[in-house]
């Protein structure tokens, strides 16, 4: 032990840390680190079968922890998925159409508020994308607030002591960093202006931001994940030995624009997409090295995941990289490719090393599961749709805890129930079967099969109006069996509409 502590002290000194080494058993409360990638598919991770991209840091987590085989987001796009993670609640229960206001209601408990109420230091680093300010008819677009002063209700009001990151996806304005309540590097003589994206759409369709030259320069697009990692490590260092911490670290990779730094370009044969993922994995490695150096690794529960499935890109798909493996569809779809995500948990001594977890679980379950790991009982009204799946992760049970999950694509929804998936409409409920969204890779180019579609991507004239799949018999959703199981379809249709039409939530057993 003495030798190990000497090595740790040397690393700390070399890295610029104070040379005091804190004991990992200083408190019975584990630290909790939640790392969320943006649009990372299961097939982009080495431990899930990536052949083109190397992810040694993420794979280390899998080797030293458990890897879920049936983990799902509640939504196939960013914001509703993140709402469910933070609130432990289905996004469709949100009472209004979102126009960029702070999504989490002021009085709603979140994963962070509960941790903070139980003595944790709470920090959010990276992409937020959950809105700022209050709702109202005067709002014209998502970024329609004054960015030049103290910002209105946002990340801090979700239970975080501090925030540093980009306020939306890095392809959306404003293209700046925010720290707590202010834009980083903003010069009052050079104000930040965000015009209506309906007037100035920009290259990605979400608008532009003008002025604020210093603030824009402070957020180099190819350094976002590295910078927020540095901020997260500083927060961890500041709280080491003082308070347990909950860190929410939200990376922007590999969401577009694909922007690896120069030192990462060319690392893979896949092009910039692969390089970008490897850059993110390097950032994960920096976090792991810092935890080890601070002697916090053994008392830190780490969860690594992605907010939804990957979106396909023609250039790397042509090289054979299948970011969603053989799951049907991609980001935006209610098919499996849009909602099935990597999910890895490491907690030394509590979570078995090198194991897999087969039953269904959801990103929405993170809150109650992490609270349970910390010995915290969920307060009344907190995370009403979440379940505590800690016993699955620790190996105390191999039986399913979650049986059902309602999942949304951008044009429709799906219900998972046991091995069954019910979709009340035709198609993917996203871009894959929507020819109007020809900017995205369409069904005909995916090389996958579905009994409702011809190889050229056209839907068959006799295709049923709804879909039913059994994932145990047909994990690739290649065969719609709704006509063969009418009673099961009727049963799941009733459950689907019951969940869809319910705005209130009674807390399920956890």
CSV table of C-alpha atoms in Angstrom, one decimal:
chain,number,residue,atom,x,y,z
A,1,UNK,CA,0.0,0.0,0.0
A,2,UNK,CA,2.8,2.4,0.9
A,3,UNK,CA,4.4,1.9,-2.5
A,4,UNK,CA,1.1,2.5,-4.3
A,5,UNK,CA,0.5,5.7,-2.3
A,6,UNK,CA,4.0,6.9,-3.2
A,7,UNK,CA,3.2,6.3,-6.9
A,8,UNK,CA,0.0,8.2,-6.5
A,9,UNK,CA,1.7,11.1,-4.8
A,10,UNK,CA,4.3,11.3,-7.6
A,11,UNK,CA,1.6,11.3,-10.2
A,12,UNK,CA,-0.3,14.0,-8.4
A,13,UNK,CA,2.8,16.2,-8.1
A,14,UNK,CA,3.6,15.7,-11.8
A,15,UNK,CA,0.0,16.5,-12.8
A,16,UNK,CA,-0.1,19.7,-10.7
A,17,UNK,CA,-2.3,18.3,-7.9
A,18,UNK,CA,-1.7,18.8,-4.3
A,19,UNK,CA,0.3,15.9,-2.9
A,20,UNK,CA,-2.1,15.1,-0.1
A,21,UNK,CA,-3.6,11.6,-0.8
A,22,UNK,CA,-7.1,11.2,0.5
A,23,UNK,CA,-8.3,7.8,1.7
A,24,UNK,CA,-11.1,6.3,-0.5
A,25,UNK,CA,-12.9,5.1,2.7
A,26,UNK,CA,-13.1,8.5,4.2
A,27,UNK,CA,-16.8,8.4,3.9
A,28,UNK,CA,-19.4,5.6,3.5
A,29,UNK,CA,-21.1,7.6,0.8
A,30,UNK,CA,-19.8,6.7,-2.7
A,31,UNK,CA,-19.0,9.4,-5.2
A,32,UNK,CA,-21.1,9.1,-8.3
A,33,UNK,CA,-19.9,10.0,-11.8
A,34,UNK,CA,-22.4,9.9,-14.7
A,35,UNK,CA,-20.8,10.2,-18.2
A,36,UNK,CA,-23.1,10.6,-21.2
A,37,UNK,CA,-21.9,10.6,-24.8
A,38,UNK,CA,-23.9,12.3,-27.5
A,39,UNK,CA,-25.2,10.0,-30.2
A,40,UNK,CA,-22.8,7.2,-29.5
A,41,UNK,CA,-23.9,3.8,-30.8
A,42,UNK,CA,-23.3,0.5,-29.1
A,43,UNK,CA,-21.2,-0.4,-32.2
A,44,UNK,CA,-18.9,2.5,-31.6
A,45,UNK,CA,-17.5,1.0,-28.4
A,46,UNK,CA,-14.8,-1.7,-28.4
A,47,UNK,CA,-16.3,-3.8,-25.6
A,48,UNK,CA,-19.6,-3.9,-27.6
A,49,UNK,CA,-17.9,-5.1,-30.8
A,50,UNK,CA,-16.5,-2.0,-32.6
A,51,UNK,CA,-13.9,-3.1,-35.2
A,52,UNK,CA,-12.7,0.3,-36.3
A,53,UNK,CA,-12.7,2.4,-33.2
A,54,UNK,CA,-10.5,1.8,-30.2
A,55,UNK,CA,-12.0,2.8,-26.8
A,56,UNK,CA,-9.5,1.5,-24.2
A,57,UNK,CA,-10.8,3.8,-21.4
A,58,UNK,CA,-14.4,2.9,-21.8
A,59,UNK,CA,-13.4,-0.8,-22.3
A,60,UNK,CA,-11.5,-0.6,-19.0
A,61,UNK,CA,-14.8,0.3,-17.3
A,62,UNK,CA,-16.4,-2.7,-18.8
A,63,UNK,CA,-13.5,-5.0,-17.8
A,64,UNK,CA,-13.7,-3.7,-14.2
A,65,UNK,CA,-17.5,-3.5,-14.1
A,66,UNK,CA,-20.7,-4.7,-15.8
A,67,UNK,CA,-21.9,-4.1,-19.3
A,68,UNK,CA,-25.7,-4.0,-20.0
A,69,UNK,CA,-26.9,-5.7,-23.1
A,70,UNK,CA,-30.4,-4.4,-23.2
A,71,UNK,CA,-30.1,-0.7,-22.1
A,72,UNK,CA,-32.5,1.8,-23.6
A,73,UNK,CA,-33.0,5.5,-23.7
A,74,UNK,CA,-36.6,6.8,-23.4
A,75,UNK,CA,-36.2,8.8,-26.5
A,76,UNK,CA,-34.2,8.7,-29.8
A,77,UNK,CA,-33.1,12.3,-29.6
A,78,UNK,CA,-31.2,14.4,-27.1
A,79,UNK,CA,-33.5,16.6,-25.1
A,80,UNK,CA,-36.3,14.3,-24.1
A,81,UNK,CA,-33.8,11.6,-23.3
A,82,UNK,CA,-31.9,13.9,-21.0
A,83,UNK,CA,-35.1,15.1,-19.4
A,84,UNK,CA,-35.9,11.5,-18.4
A,85,UNK,CA,-32.4,11.0,-17.0
A,86,UNK,CA,-32.5,14.1,-14.9
A,87,UNK,CA,-36.1,13.9,-13.8
A,88,UNK,CA,-36.7,10.1,-13.7
A,89,UNK,CA,-39.8,10.8,-15.7
A,90,UNK,CA,-41.2,10.2,-19.1
A,91,UNK,CA,-40.8,13.3,-21.3
A,92,UNK,CA,-44.3,13.1,-22.7
A,93,UNK,CA,-45.6,13.9,-19.3
A,94,UNK,CA,-44.1,17.4,-19.6
A,95,UNK,CA,-47.2,19.7,-19.7
A,96,UNK,CA,-46.4,21.9,-22.7
A,97,UNK,CA,-44.7,22.1,-26.1
A,98,UNK,CA,-41.1,22.9,-25.5
A,99,UNK,CA,-39.8,26.2,-26.8
A,100,UNK,CA,-36.4,26.3,-25.2
A,101,UNK,CA,-37.5,27.2,-21.6
A,102,UNK,CA,-35.9,25.3,-18.6
A,103,UNK,CA,-37.4,21.9,-19.0
A,104,UNK,CA,-37.2,20.8,-15.4
A,105,UNK,CA,-40.0,22.5,-13.5
A,106,UNK,CA,-38.8,24.6,-10.6
A,107,UNK,CA,-40.3,22.4,-7.9
A,108,UNK,CA,-39.5,19.0,-9.4
A,109,UNK,CA,-36.9,16.9,-7.7
A,110,UNK,CA,-34.0,15.8,-9.9
A,111,UNK,CA,-31.2,13.3,-9.6
A,112,UNK,CA,-29.0,16.2,-8.5
A,113,UNK,CA,-31.3,17.9,-6.0
A,114,UNK,CA,-31.7,14.7,-4.1
A,115,UNK,CA,-27.9,14.1,-3.9
A,116,UNK,CA,-27.4,17.7,-2.9
A,117,UNK,CA,-30.0,17.4,-0.1
A,118,UNK,CA,-28.0,14.5,1.2
A,119,UNK,CA,-24.8,16.3,1.5
A,120,UNK,CA,-23.3,15.8,-1.9
A,121,UNK,CA,-21.4,18.4,-3.9
A,122,UNK,CA,-23.0,18.5,-7.4
A,123,UNK,CA,-21.4,19.6,-10.6
A,124,UNK,CA,-22.6,19.6,-14.2
A,125,UNK,CA,-20.1,19.8,-17.0
A,126,UNK,CA,-20.7,19.7,-20.8
A,127,UNK,CA,-23.7,19.8,-22.9
A,128,UNK,CA,-26.9,20.9,-21.2
A,129,UNK,CA,-29.7,21.1,-23.9
A,130,UNK,CA,-32.4,21.3,-21.3
A,131,UNK,CA,-33.3,24.9,-21.8
A,132,UNK,CA,-33.1,28.3,-20.0
A,133,UNK,CA,-35.6,30.7,-18.7
A,134,UNK,CA,-39.4,30.6,-18.4
A,135,UNK,CA,-42.0,29.5,-20.9
A,136,UNK,CA,-44.2,32.1,-22.5
A,137,UNK,CA,-45.9,33.2,-25.7
A,138,UNK,CA,-43.3,35.9,-26.2
A,139,UNK,CA,-40.5,33.3,-26.9
A,140,UNK,CA,-39.7,33.1,-30.6
A,141,UNK,CA,-37.2,30.3,-30.6
A,142,UNK,CA,-35.1,28.1,-28.3
A,143,UNK,CA,-32.3,30.6,-27.7
A,144,UNK,CA,-34.5,33.6,-27.3
A,145,UNK,CA,-33.1,34.9,-24.0
A,146,UNK,CA,-30.6,37.7,-23.2
A,147,UNK,CA,-27.2,36.0,-23.1
A,148,UNK,CA,-25.4,39.2,-22.1
A,149,UNK,CA,-26.2,39.3,-18.4
A,150,UNK,CA,-27.0,36.9,-15.6
A,151,UNK,CA,-28.8,33.9,-17.2
A,152,UNK,CA,-32.3,32.9,-16.1
A,153,UNK,CA,-33.3,29.6,-14.6
A,154,UNK,CA,-31.3,26.7,-16.0
A,155,UNK,CA,-28.8,24.1,-15.0
A,156,UNK,CA,-28.1,25.3,-11.5
A,157,UNK,CA,-31.8,25.2,-10.7
A,158,UNK,CA,-31.8,21.5,-11.5
A,159,UNK,CA,-29.8,20.9,-8.3
A,160,UNK,CA,-26.2,21.6,-9.4
A,161,UNK,CA,-23.8,23.7,-7.3
A,162,UNK,CA,-21.9,24.6,-10.4
A,163,UNK,CA,-22.1,24.3,-14.2
A,164,UNK,CA,-19.6,24.7,-17.0
A,165,UNK,CA,-20.4,23.7,-20.5
A,166,UNK,CA,-22.1,24.4,-23.8
A,167,UNK,CA,-25.8,25.4,-23.4
A,168,UNK,CA,-27.1,23.2,-26.2
A,169,UNK,CA,-25.7,20.8,-28.8
A,170,UNK,CA,-22.5,22.3,-30.3
A,171,UNK,CA,-24.2,22.7,-33.6
A,172,UNK,CA,-26.7,25.1,-32.1
A,173,UNK,CA,-26.3,28.7,-31.0
A,174,UNK,CA,-25.0,30.3,-28.9
A,175,UNK,CA,-21.6,28.7,-29.7
A,176,UNK,CA,-20.1,29.7,-26.3
A,177,UNK,CA,-19.4,28.2,-22.9
A,178,UNK,CA,-21.5,29.1,-19.9
A,179,UNK,CA,-20.1,29.0,-16.4
A,180,UNK,CA,-22.8,29.0,-13.7
A,181,UNK,CA,-25.0,32.0,-14.8
A,182,UNK,CA,-22.7,33.8,-17.3
A,183,UNK,CA,-21.3,33.4,-20.8
A,184,UNK,CA,-17.5,32.8,-20.5
A,185,UNK,CA,-15.3,35.5,-21.9
A,186,UNK,CA,-18.1,37.9,-22.8
A,187,UNK,CA,-17.0,41.5,-23.4
A,188,UNK,CA,-19.8,43.9,-22.6
A,189,UNK,CA,-18.7,46.1,-25.4
A,190,UNK,CA,-19.2,43.2,-27.9
A,191,UNK,CA,-22.6,41.7,-27.0
A,192,UNK,CA,-23.8,38.3,-28.0
A,193,UNK,CA,-26.7,38.3,-30.5
A,194,UNK,CA,-28.7,35.2,-31.4
A,195,UNK,CA,-31.1,35.9,-34.3
A,196,UNK,CA,-34.3,33.9,-35.0
A,197,UNK,CA,-33.1,30.7,-36.8
A,198,UNK,CA,-36.1,31.0,-39.1
A,199,UNK,CA,-34.3,34.1,-40.4
A,200,UNK,CA,-30.7,32.9,-40.3
A,201,UNK,CA,-30.6,29.1,-40.2
A,202,UNK,CA,-26.9,28.5,-40.5
A,203,UNK,CA,-25.1,25.4,-41.8
A,204,UNK,CA,-26.9,23.0,-39.4
A,205,UNK,CA,-30.3,24.5,-39.5
A,206,UNK,CA,-30.5,25.7,-35.9
A,207,UNK,CA,-29.3,29.2,-36.4
A,208,UNK,CA,-26.2,31.4,-35.8
A,209,UNK,CA,-24.8,33.7,-33.1
A,210,UNK,CA,-23.1,37.0,-33.8
A,211,UNK,CA,-20.7,39.3,-32.0
A,212,UNK,CA,-19.0,38.2,-28.8
A,213,UNK,CA,-15.7,37.4,-30.5
A,214,UNK,CA,-13.9,36.6,-27.3
A,215,UNK,CA,-16.7,34.4,-26.0
A,216,UNK,CA,-16.9,32.5,-29.2
A,217,UNK,CA,-13.1,32.0,-29.3
A,218,UNK,CA,-13.2,30.7,-25.7
A,219,UNK,CA,-15.1,27.6,-26.9
A,220,UNK,CA,-13.0,26.0,-29.7
A,221,UNK,CA,-15.2,23.4,-31.3
A,222,UNK,CA,-12.5,20.8,-31.4
A,223,UNK,CA,-11.6,21.2,-27.7
A,224,UNK,CA,-15.0,21.2,-26.0
A,225,UNK,CA,-14.8,17.7,-24.4
A,226,UNK,CA,-11.2,18.2,-23.3
A,227,UNK,CA,-12.0,21.5,-21.6
A,228,UNK,CA,-15.1,20.3,-19.8
A,229,UNK,CA,-13.1,17.2,-18.6
A,230,UNK,CA,-10.5,19.6,-17.1
A,231,UNK,CA,-13.3,21.5,-15.3
A,232,UNK,CA,-14.8,18.2,-14.0
A,233,UNK,CA,-11.4,17.0,-12.7
A,234,UNK,CA,-10.9,20.4,-11.0
A,235,UNK,CA,-14.3,20.0,-9.3
A,236,UNK,CA,-13.5,16.5,-8.2
A,237,UNK,CA,-10.1,17.6,-6.8
A,238,UNK,CA,-11.7,20.5,-4.9
A,239,UNK,CA,-14.2,18.1,-3.2
A,240,UNK,CA,-11.9,15.2,-2.6
A,241,UNK,CA,-11.8,14.3,1.1
A,242,UNK,CA,-14.4,17.0,1.9
A,243,UNK,CA,-17.7,15.9,0.5
A,244,UNK,CA,-19.0,13.0,-1.7
A,245,UNK,CA,-19.7,14.3,-5.2
A,246,UNK,CA,-22.2,13.7,-7.9
A,247,UNK,CA,-20.7,14.7,-11.3
A,248,UNK,CA,-22.8,14.8,-14.5
A,249,UNK,CA,-20.4,14.9,-17.4
A,250,UNK,CA,-22.0,15.3,-20.8
A,251,UNK,CA,-19.7,15.1,-23.8
A,252,UNK,CA,-20.6,16.5,-27.2
A,253,UNK,CA,-18.9,13.7,-29.2
A,254,UNK,CA,-19.7,12.1,-31.6
A,255,UNK,CA,-22.7,14.5,-32.4
A,256,UNK,CA,-22.2,16.7,-35.5
A,257,UNK,CA,-20.2,18.7,-36.3
A,258,UNK,CA,-17.6,16.0,-36.2
A,259,UNK,CA,-14.6,18.0,-34.9
A,260,UNK,CA,-11.6,16.1,-33.6
A,261,UNK,CA,-8.6,18.1,-32.5
A,262,UNK,CA,-5.5,18.0,-34.8
A,263,UNK,CA,-3.7,15.6,-32.5
A,264,UNK,CA,-6.5,13.0,-32.9
A,265,UNK,CA,-7.0,13.3,-36.6
A,266,UNK,CA,-5.9,10.2,-38.5
A,267,UNK,CA,-6.0,7.9,-35.5
A,268,UNK,CA,-8.5,5.6,-37.1
A,269,UNK,CA,-9.0,4.4,-40.7
A,270,UNK,CA,-12.6,5.4,-40.3
A,271,UNK,CA,-12.0,9.1,-40.7
A,272,UNK,CA,-12.9,12.0,-38.4
A,273,UNK,CA,-15.9,10.1,-36.9
A,274,UNK,CA,-13.7,7.4,-35.5
A,275,UNK,CA,-11.1,10.0,-34.5
A,276,UNK,CA,-13.7,11.9,-32.6
A,277,UNK,CA,-14.9,8.9,-30.6
A,278,UNK,CA,-11.3,8.1,-29.7
A,279,UNK,CA,-10.8,11.7,-28.6
A,280,UNK,CA,-13.8,11.3,-26.3
A,281,UNK,CA,-12.4,8.0,-25.0
A,282,UNK,CA,-9.1,9.8,-24.2
A,283,UNK,CA,-11.1,12.3,-22.1
A,284,UNK,CA,-12.7,9.4,-20.2
A,285,UNK,CA,-9.2,8.1,-19.5
A,286,UNK,CA,-8.2,11.5,-18.1
A,287,UNK,CA,-11.1,11.2,-15.6
A,288,UNK,CA,-10.1,7.7,-14.6
A,289,UNK,CA,-6.5,8.7,-14.1
A,290,UNK,CA,-7.5,11.6,-11.9
A,291,UNK,CA,-9.7,9.4,-9.8
A,292,UNK,CA,-6.9,6.9,-9.3
A,293,UNK,CA,-4.4,9.6,-8.5
A,294,UNK,CA,-6.7,11.0,-5.8
A,295,UNK,CA,-7.4,7.5,-4.4
A,296,UNK,CA,-11.1,7.9,-5.2
A,297,UNK,CA,-11.5,5.2,-7.8
A,298,UNK,CA,-12.5,2.5,-5.3
A,299,UNK,CA,-15.3,4.6,-3.8
A,300,UNK,CA,-16.7,6.1,-7.0
A,301,UNK,CA,-19.6,4.6,-8.9
A,302,UNK,CA,-19.2,5.4,-12.6
A,303,UNK,CA,-21.9,5.1,-15.2
A,304,UNK,CA,-21.1,5.5,-18.8
A,305,UNK,CA,-23.8,5.7,-21.5
A,306,UNK,CA,-25.1,7.6,-24.5
A,307,UNK,CA,-28.3,9.7,-24.7
A,308,UNK,CA,-29.6,7.7,-27.8
A,309,UNK,CA,-28.4,5.6,-30.7
A,310,UNK,CA,-26.0,6.8,-33.4
A,311,UNK,CA,-27.0,8.7,-36.5
A,312,UNK,CA,-25.5,7.1,-39.6
A,313,UNK,CA,-23.0,8.9,-41.9
A,314,UNK,CA,-22.6,7.7,-45.5
A,315,UNK,CA,-18.8,8.0,-45.5
A,316,UNK,CA,-18.1,5.7,-42.6
A,317,UNK,CA,-21.1,3.4,-43.2
A,318,UNK,CA,-19.5,2.7,-46.6
A,319,UNK,CA,-16.3,1.5,-44.8
A,320,UNK,CA,-18.2,-1.1,-42.9
A,321,UNK,CA,-18.6,0.7,-39.5
A,322,UNK,CA,-22.0,-0.2,-38.1
A,323,UNK,CA,-22.5,2.1,-35.2
A,324,UNK,CA,-25.7,0.5,-34.1
A,325,UNK,CA,-24.5,-3.0,-34.9
A,326,UNK,CA,-27.4,-5.0,-36.4
A,327,UNK,CA,-30.2,-3.1,-34.5
A,328,UNK,CA,-32.7,-1.7,-36.9
A,329,UNK,CA,-32.6,2.0,-37.5
A,330,UNK,CA,-30.7,5.0,-36.0
A,331,UNK,CA,-31.0,8.1,-34.0
A,332,UNK,CA,-34.5,9.7,-34.3
A,333,UNK,CA,-36.1,6.2,-34.8
A,334,UNK,CA,-38.3,4.3,-32.3
A,335,UNK,CA,-36.8,1.2,-33.8
A,336,UNK,CA,-34.1,-0.4,-31.7
A,337,UNK,CA,-31.2,1.4,-33.4
A,338,UNK,CA,-32.5,4.7,-32.2
A,339,UNK,CA,-33.0,3.8,-28.5
A,340,UNK,CA,-30.6,1.0,-27.6
A,341,UNK,CA,-27.4,2.4,-26.1
A,342,UNK,CA,-24.2,1.3,-24.4
A,343,UNK,CA,-24.4,1.2,-20.7
A,344,UNK,CA,-21.4,0.4,-18.5
A,345,UNK,CA,-21.2,0.5,-14.7
A,346,UNK,CA,-18.0,0.3,-12.5
A,347,UNK,CA,-18.1,0.3,-8.7
A,348,UNK,CA,-15.2,-1.7,-7.4
A,349,UNK,CA,-16.1,-4.3,-4.7
A,350,UNK,CA,-19.9,-3.8,-5.2
A,351,UNK,CA,-20.4,-4.4,-9.0
A,352,UNK,CA,-18.8,-7.6,-10.3
A,353,UNK,CA,-16.0,-7.2,-12.8
A,354,UNK,CA,-16.2,-8.3,-16.4
A,355,UNK,CA,-19.9,-9.4,-16.3
A,356,UNK,CA,-22.9,-8.6,-18.5
A,357,UNK,CA,-26.4,-7.8,-17.5
A,358,UNK,CA,-29.1,-9.2,-19.8
A,359,UNK,CA,-32.5,-7.8,-18.7
A,360,UNK,CA,-34.0,-4.6,-19.9
A,361,UNK,CA,-33.1,-1.4,-18.1
A,362,UNK,CA,-33.5,2.3,-19.0
A,363,UNK,CA,-31.5,5.4,-18.6
A,364,UNK,CA,-34.5,6.8,-16.7
A,365,UNK,CA,-33.6,4.3,-14.0
A,366,UNK,CA,-30.2,5.9,-13.3
A,367,UNK,CA,-31.5,8.3,-10.6
A,368,UNK,CA,-33.1,5.7,-8.2
A,369,UNK,CA,-30.3,3.3,-8.8
A,370,UNK,CA,-27.6,5.8,-8.0
A,371,UNK,CA,-29.5,7.0,-4.9
A,372,UNK,CA,-29.9,3.4,-3.7
A,373,UNK,CA,-26.1,2.9,-4.1
A,374,UNK,CA,-25.6,5.9,-1.9
A,375,UNK,CA,-28.1,4.6,0.7
A,376,UNK,CA,-30.6,7.3,-0.2
A,377,UNK,CA,-34.3,6.6,-0.2
A,378,UNK,CA,-36.1,8.4,-3.0
A,379,UNK,CA,-38.2,11.2,-1.6
A,380,UNK,CA,-41.9,11.4,-2.4
A,381,UNK,CA,-42.5,12.5,-5.9
A,382,UNK,CA,-38.9,12.1,-7.1
A,383,UNK,CA,-38.2,10.1,-10.3
A,384,UNK,CA,-41.8,8.8,-10.5
A,385,UNK,CA,-41.2,6.6,-13.6
A,386,UNK,CA,-37.8,5.3,-12.6
A,387,UNK,CA,-36.9,2.0,-11.1
A,388,UNK,CA,-34.0,0.9,-8.9
A,389,UNK,CA,-32.1,-1.7,-10.8
A,390,UNK,CA,-29.1,-1.8,-8.4
A,391,UNK,CA,-29.7,-5.5,-7.6
A,392,UNK,CA,-29.3,-6.3,-11.3
A,393,UNK,CA,-26.0,-4.4,-11.5
A,394,UNK,CA,-24.6,-5.9,-8.4
A,395,UNK,CA,-25.5,-9.4,-9.4
A,396,UNK,CA,-28.0,-10.0,-6.5
A,397,UNK,CA,-30.6,-10.9,-9.2
A,398,UNK,CA,-30.7,-11.9,-12.8
A,399,UNK,CA,-34.4,-11.5,-13.1
A,400,UNK,CA,-35.9,-8.4,-14.9
A,401,UNK,CA,-36.9,-5.5,-12.7
A,402,UNK,CA,-38.2,-3.3,-15.5
A,403,UNK,CA,-40.8,-5.0,-17.7
A,404,UNK,CA,-42.1,-2.1,-19.8
A,405,UNK,CA,-40.7,1.1,-21.4
A,406,UNK,CA,-42.3,3.7,-23.5
A,407,UNK,CA,-39.9,5.2,-26.1
A,408,UNK,CA,-40.3,8.0,-28.5
A,409,UNK,CA,-38.9,8.8,-32.0
A,410,UNK,CA,-39.4,12.2,-33.6
A,411,UNK,CA,-42.6,11.2,-35.4
A,412,UNK,CA,-44.0,8.4,-33.2
A,413,UNK,CA,-43.5,6.1,-30.2
A,414,UNK,CA,-43.0,2.5,-29.3
A,415,UNK,CA,-43.7,0.3,-26.2
A,416,UNK,CA,-41.4,-2.3,-25.0
A,417,UNK,CA,-43.1,-5.0,-22.9
A,418,UNK,CA,-41.0,-8.0,-21.9
A,419,UNK,CA,-39.6,-9.4,-25.2
A,420,UNK,CA,-42.2,-7.6,-27.3
A,421,UNK,CA,-42.0,-4.2,-29.0
A,422,UNK,CA,-45.3,-2.6,-30.2
A,423,UNK,CA,-45.4,0.4,-32.6
A,424,UNK,CA,-48.8,1.7,-33.5
A,425,UNK,CA,-47.8,3.1,-36.9
A,426,UNK,CA,-45.8,2.1,-40.0
A,427,UNK,CA,-42.1,2.9,-40.3
A,428,UNK,CA,-39.3,3.8,-38.0
A,429,UNK,CA,-40.9,6.9,-36.4
A,430,UNK,CA,-37.8,8.8,-37.5
A,431,UNK,CA,-35.6,9.7,-40.4
A,432,UNK,CA,-34.8,6.2,-41.7
A,433,UNK,CA,-38.2,5.7,-43.4
A,434,UNK,CA,-38.9,9.4,-44.2
A,435,UNK,CA,-37.8,10.3,-47.7
A,436,UNK,CA,-38.5,14.0,-46.9
A,437,UNK,CA,-35.5,13.8,-44.6
A,438,UNK,CA,-33.1,12.9,-47.4
A,439,UNK,CA,-30.1,14.5,-45.5
A,440,UNK,CA,-30.1,11.3,-43.4
A,441,UNK,CA,-29.2,7.8,-44.5
A,442,UNK,CA,-32.3,6.1,-45.6
A,443,UNK,CA,-33.5,2.5,-45.2
A,444,UNK,CA,-32.3,1.3,-48.6
A,445,UNK,CA,-28.7,2.2,-47.7
A,446,UNK,CA,-28.6,0.4,-44.4
A,447,UNK,CA,-28.4,-3.1,-45.7
A,448,UNK,CA,-30.9,-4.3,-43.1
A,449,UNK,CA,-34.1,-6.2,-43.5
A,450,UNK,CA,-37.7,-5.5,-42.5
A,451,UNK,CA,-40.7,-7.4,-43.8
A,452,UNK,CA,-42.7,-4.2,-44.3
A,453,UNK,CA,-40.1,-2.8,-46.7
A,454,UNK,CA,-38.7,-3.6,-50.1
A,455,UNK,CA,-34.9,-3.5,-50.5
A,456,UNK,CA,-35.2,-0.1,-52.3
A,457,UNK,CA,-36.7,1.4,-49.2
A,458,UNK,CA,-40.3,1.6,-50.4
A,459,UNK,CA,-43.0,0.3,-48.1
A,460,UNK,CA,-44.9,-2.8,-49.4
A,461,UNK,CA,-48.5,-2.1,-50.3
A,462,UNK,CA,-49.7,-4.9,-48.0
A,463,UNK,CA,-47.7,-3.8,-45.0
A,464,UNK,CA,-49.8,-3.7,-41.8
A,465,UNK,CA,-50.7,-0.4,-40.3
A,466,UNK,CA,-48.9,-1.2,-37.1
A,467,UNK,CA,-45.9,-3.2,-36.0
A,468,UNK,CA,-45.1,-6.0,-33.5
A,469,UNK,CA,-41.8,-7.7,-32.9
A,470,UNK,CA,-40.5,-10.3,-30.5
A,471,UNK,CA,-36.9,-9.4,-29.7
A,472,UNK,CA,-36.0,-12.8,-28.3
A,473,UNK,CA,-37.0,-14.5,-31.5
A,474,UNK,CA,-36.1,-11.7,-33.8
A,475,UNK,CA,-33.7,-9.2,-32.2
A,476,UNK,CA,-33.1,-7.4,-35.5
A,477,UNK,CA,-36.8,-6.6,-36.0
A,478,UNK,CA,-36.7,-8.1,-39.4
A,479,UNK,CA,-40.2,-9.5,-39.3
A,480,UNK,CA,-43.4,-7.7,-38.3
A,481,UNK,CA,-45.6,-10.4,-36.7
A,482,UNK,CA,-48.6,-8.2,-35.8
A,483,UNK,CA,-51.0,-10.2,-38.0
A,484,UNK,CA,-49.8,-13.5,-36.4
A,485,UNK,CA,-50.4,-12.3,-32.8
A,486,UNK,CA,-53.6,-10.2,-32.8
A,487,UNK,CA,-54.3,-10.8,-29.1
A,488,UNK,CA,-50.8,-9.7,-28.0
A,489,UNK,CA,-51.1,-6.6,-30.3
A,490,UNK,CA,-54.5,-5.7,-28.7
A,491,UNK,CA,-53.0,-6.1,-25.2
A,492,UNK,CA,-50.0,-3.9,-26.0
A,493,UNK,CA,-52.0,-1.3,-27.8
A,494,UNK,CA,-54.1,-0.8,-24.7
A,495,UNK,CA,-51.0,-0.5,-22.5
A,496,UNK,CA,-49.4,1.9,-25.1
A,497,UNK,CA,-52.3,4.3,-25.0
A,498,UNK,CA,-52.7,4.1,-21.3
A,499,UNK,CA,-49.1,5.3,-20.8
A,500,UNK,CA,-49.3,7.8,-23.7
A,501,UNK,CA,-52.5,9.4,-22.4
A,502,UNK,CA,-51.4,9.6,-18.8
A,503,UNK,CA,-49.8,12.9,-17.7
A,504,UNK,CA,-49.8,12.1,-14.0
A,505,UNK,CA,-47.5,9.5,-12.6
A,506,UNK,CA,-47.9,7.2,-9.6
A,507,UNK,CA,-44.5,6.2,-8.3
A,508,UNK,CA,-43.7,2.6,-9.3
A,509,UNK,CA,-42.2,0.3,-6.8
A,510,UNK,CA,-38.4,0.6,-6.7
